[in-house]
JSON list of C-alpha atoms in Angstrom, two decimals:
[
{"chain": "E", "resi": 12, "resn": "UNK", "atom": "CA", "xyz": [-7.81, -6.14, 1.37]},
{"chain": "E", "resi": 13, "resn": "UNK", "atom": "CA", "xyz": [-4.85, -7.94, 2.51]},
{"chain": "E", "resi": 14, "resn": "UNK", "atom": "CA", "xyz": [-4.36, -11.85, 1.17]},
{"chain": "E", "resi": 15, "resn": "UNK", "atom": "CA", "xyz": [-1.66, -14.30, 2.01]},
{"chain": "E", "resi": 16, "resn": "UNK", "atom": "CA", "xyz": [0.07, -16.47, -0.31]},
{"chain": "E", "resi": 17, "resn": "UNK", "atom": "CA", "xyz": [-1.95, -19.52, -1.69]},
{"chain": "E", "resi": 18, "resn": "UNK", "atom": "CA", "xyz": [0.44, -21.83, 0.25]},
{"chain": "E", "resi": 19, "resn": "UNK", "atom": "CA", "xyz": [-0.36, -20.06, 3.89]},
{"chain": "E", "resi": 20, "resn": "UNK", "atom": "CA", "xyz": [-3.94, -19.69, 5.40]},
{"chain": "E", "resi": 21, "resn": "UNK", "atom": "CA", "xyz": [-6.40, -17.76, 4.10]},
{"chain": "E", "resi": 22, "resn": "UNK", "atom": "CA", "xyz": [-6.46, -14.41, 6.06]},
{"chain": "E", "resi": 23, "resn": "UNK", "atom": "CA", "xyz": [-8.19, -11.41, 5.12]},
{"chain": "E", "resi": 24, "resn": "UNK", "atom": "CA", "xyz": [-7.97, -7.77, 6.44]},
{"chain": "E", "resi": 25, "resn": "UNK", "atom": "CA", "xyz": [-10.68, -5.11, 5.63]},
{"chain": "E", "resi": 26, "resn": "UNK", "atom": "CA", "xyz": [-9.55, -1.35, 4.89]},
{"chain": "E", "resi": 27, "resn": "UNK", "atom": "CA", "xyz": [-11.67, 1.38, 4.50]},
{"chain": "E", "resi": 28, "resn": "UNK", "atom": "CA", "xyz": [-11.43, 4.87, 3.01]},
{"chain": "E", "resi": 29, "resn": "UNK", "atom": "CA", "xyz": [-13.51, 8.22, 3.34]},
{"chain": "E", "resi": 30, "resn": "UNK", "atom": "CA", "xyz": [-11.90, 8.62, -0.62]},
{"chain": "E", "resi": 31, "resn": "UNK", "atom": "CA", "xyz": [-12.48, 5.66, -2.68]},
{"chain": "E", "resi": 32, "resn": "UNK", "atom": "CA", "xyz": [-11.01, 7.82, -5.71]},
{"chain": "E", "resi": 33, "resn": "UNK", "atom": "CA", "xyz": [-7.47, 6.94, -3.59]},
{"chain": "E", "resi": 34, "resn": "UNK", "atom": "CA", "xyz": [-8.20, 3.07, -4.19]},
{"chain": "E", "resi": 35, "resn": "UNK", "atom": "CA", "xyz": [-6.49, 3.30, -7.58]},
{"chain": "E", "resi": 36, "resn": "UNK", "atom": "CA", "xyz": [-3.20, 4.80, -6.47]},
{"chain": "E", "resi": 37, "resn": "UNK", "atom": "CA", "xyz": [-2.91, 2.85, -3.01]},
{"chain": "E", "resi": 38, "resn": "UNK", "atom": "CA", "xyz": [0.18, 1.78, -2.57]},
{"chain": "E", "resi": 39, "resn": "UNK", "atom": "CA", "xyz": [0.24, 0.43, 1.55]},
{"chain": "E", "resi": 40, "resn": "UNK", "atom": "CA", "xyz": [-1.88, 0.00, 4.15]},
{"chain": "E", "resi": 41, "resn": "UNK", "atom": "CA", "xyz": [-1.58, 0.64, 8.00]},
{"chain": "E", "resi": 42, "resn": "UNK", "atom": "CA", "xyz": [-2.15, -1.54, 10.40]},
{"chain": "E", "resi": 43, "resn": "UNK", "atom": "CA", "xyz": [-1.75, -0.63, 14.23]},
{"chain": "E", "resi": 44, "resn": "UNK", "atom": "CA", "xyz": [0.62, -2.03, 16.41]},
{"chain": "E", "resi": 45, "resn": "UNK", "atom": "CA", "xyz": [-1.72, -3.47, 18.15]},
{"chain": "E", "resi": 46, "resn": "UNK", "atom": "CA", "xyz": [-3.76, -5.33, 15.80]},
{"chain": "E", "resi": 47, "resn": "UNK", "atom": "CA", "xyz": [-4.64, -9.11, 16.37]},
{"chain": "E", "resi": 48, "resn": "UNK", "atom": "CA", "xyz": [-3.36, -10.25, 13.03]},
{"chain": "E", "resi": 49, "resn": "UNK", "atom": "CA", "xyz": [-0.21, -8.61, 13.04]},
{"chain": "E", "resi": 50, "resn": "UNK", "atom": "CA", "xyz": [1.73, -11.23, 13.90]},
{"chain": "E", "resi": 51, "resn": "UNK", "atom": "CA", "xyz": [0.21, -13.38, 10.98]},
{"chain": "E", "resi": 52, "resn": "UNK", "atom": "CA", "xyz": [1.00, -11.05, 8.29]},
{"chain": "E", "resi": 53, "resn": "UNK", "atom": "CA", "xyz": [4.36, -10.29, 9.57]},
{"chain": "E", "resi": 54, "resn": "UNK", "atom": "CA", "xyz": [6.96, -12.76, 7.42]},
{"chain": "E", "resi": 55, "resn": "UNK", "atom": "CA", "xyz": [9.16, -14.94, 9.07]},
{"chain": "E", "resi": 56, "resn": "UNK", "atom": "CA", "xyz": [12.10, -12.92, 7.88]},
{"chain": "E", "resi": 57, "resn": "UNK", "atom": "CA", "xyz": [10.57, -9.93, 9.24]},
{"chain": "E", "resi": 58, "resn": "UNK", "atom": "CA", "xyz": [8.75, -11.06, 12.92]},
{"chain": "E", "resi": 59, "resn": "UNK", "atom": "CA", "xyz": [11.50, -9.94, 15.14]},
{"chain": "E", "resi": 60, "resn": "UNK", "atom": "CA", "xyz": [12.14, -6.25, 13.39]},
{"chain": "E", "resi": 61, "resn": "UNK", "atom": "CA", "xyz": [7.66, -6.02, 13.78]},
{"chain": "E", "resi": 62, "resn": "UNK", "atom": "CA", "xyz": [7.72, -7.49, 17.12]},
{"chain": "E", "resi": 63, "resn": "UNK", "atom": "CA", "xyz": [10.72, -4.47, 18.14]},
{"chain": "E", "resi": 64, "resn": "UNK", "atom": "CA", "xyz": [8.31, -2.13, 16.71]},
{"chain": "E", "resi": 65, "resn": "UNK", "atom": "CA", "xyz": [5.43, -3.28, 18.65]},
{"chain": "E", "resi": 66, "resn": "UNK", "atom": "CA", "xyz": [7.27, -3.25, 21.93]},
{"chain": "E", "resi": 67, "resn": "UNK", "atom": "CA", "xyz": [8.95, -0.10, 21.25]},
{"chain": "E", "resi": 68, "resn": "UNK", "atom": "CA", "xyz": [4.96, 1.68, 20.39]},
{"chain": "E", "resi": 69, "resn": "UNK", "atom": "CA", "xyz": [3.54, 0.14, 23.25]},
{"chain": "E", "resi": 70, "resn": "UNK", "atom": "CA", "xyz": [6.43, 2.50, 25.45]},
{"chain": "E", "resi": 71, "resn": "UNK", "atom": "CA", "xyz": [5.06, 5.60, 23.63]},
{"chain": "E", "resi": 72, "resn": "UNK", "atom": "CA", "xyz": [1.94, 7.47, 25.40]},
{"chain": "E", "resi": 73, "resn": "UNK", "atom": "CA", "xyz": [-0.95, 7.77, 22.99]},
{"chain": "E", "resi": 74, "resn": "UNK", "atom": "CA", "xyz": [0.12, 11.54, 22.97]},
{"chain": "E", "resi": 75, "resn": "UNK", "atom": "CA", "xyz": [3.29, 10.85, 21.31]},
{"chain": "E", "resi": 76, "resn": "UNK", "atom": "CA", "xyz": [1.89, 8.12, 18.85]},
{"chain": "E", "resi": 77, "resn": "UNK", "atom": "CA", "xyz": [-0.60, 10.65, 17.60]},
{"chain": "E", "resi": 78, "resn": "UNK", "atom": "CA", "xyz": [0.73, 14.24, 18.06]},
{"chain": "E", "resi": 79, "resn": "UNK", "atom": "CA", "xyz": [4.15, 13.59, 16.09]},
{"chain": "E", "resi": 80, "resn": "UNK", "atom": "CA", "xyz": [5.01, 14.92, 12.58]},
{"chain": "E", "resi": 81, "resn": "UNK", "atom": "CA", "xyz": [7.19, 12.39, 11.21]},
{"chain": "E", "resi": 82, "resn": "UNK", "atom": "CA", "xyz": [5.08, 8.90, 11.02]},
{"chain": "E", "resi": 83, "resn": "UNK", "atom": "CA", "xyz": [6.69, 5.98, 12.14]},
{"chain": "E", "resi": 84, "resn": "UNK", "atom": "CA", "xyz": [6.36, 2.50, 10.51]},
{"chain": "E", "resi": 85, "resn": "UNK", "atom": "CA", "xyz": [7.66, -0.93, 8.56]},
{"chain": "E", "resi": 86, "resn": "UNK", "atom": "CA", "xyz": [7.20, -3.14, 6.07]},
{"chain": "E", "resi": 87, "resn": "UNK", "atom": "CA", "xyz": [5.58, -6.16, 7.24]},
{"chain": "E", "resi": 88, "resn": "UNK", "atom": "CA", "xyz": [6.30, -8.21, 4.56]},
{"chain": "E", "resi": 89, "resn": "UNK", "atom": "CA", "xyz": [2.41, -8.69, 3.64]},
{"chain": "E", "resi": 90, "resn": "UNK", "atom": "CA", "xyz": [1.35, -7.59, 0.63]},
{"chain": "E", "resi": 91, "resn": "UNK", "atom": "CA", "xyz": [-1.89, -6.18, 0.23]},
{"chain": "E", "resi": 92, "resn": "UNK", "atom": "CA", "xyz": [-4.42, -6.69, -2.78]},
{"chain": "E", "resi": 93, "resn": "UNK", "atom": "CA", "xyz": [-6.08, -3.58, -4.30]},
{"chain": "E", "resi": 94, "resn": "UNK", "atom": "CA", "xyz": [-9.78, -4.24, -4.51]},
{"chain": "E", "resi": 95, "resn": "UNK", "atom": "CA", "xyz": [-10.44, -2.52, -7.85]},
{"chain": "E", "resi": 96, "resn": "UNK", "atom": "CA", "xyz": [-7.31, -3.79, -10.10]},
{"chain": "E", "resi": 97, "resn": "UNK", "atom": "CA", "xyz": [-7.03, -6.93, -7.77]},
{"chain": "E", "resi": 98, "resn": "UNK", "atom": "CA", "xyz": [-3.12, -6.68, -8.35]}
]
């Protein structure tokens, strides 16, 4: 689950797992380039390096987002709350 900071809106982001026995260790989450929130969890220090990401993605053919073997990515500046240690 992904919270923002008391002081910004409440916004919440629901991850699932086929291995809840992972939930302990998590330490990110993935969200696509294209999801709707991503520009809401992206910081303000961060929103132009996301928003390069996001254009740069949406120029890749869903072959090459999926058939690569090194994963692409970058910190958001969201931090996500584990749901069993809620830290």
């Amino acid at each position: 689950r992904y919270s923002t900071p008391p002081s910004a809106e409440p916004l919440s982001l629901k991850v699932f797992t086929t291995r809840p026995d992972t939930l302990f260790g998590a330490t990110y989450m993935v969200v696509s380039p294209e999801h709707p929130l991503l520009d809401q969890i992206a910081s303000a220090e961060l929103k132009d390096d996301v928003k390069a990401y996001v254009e740069a993605a949406s120029r890749k053919s869903d072959l090459e987002r999926t058939d690569v073997k090194d994963k692409t990515g970058l910190f958001t500046g969201g931090d996500a709350v584990k749901p069993l240690t809620q830290n």
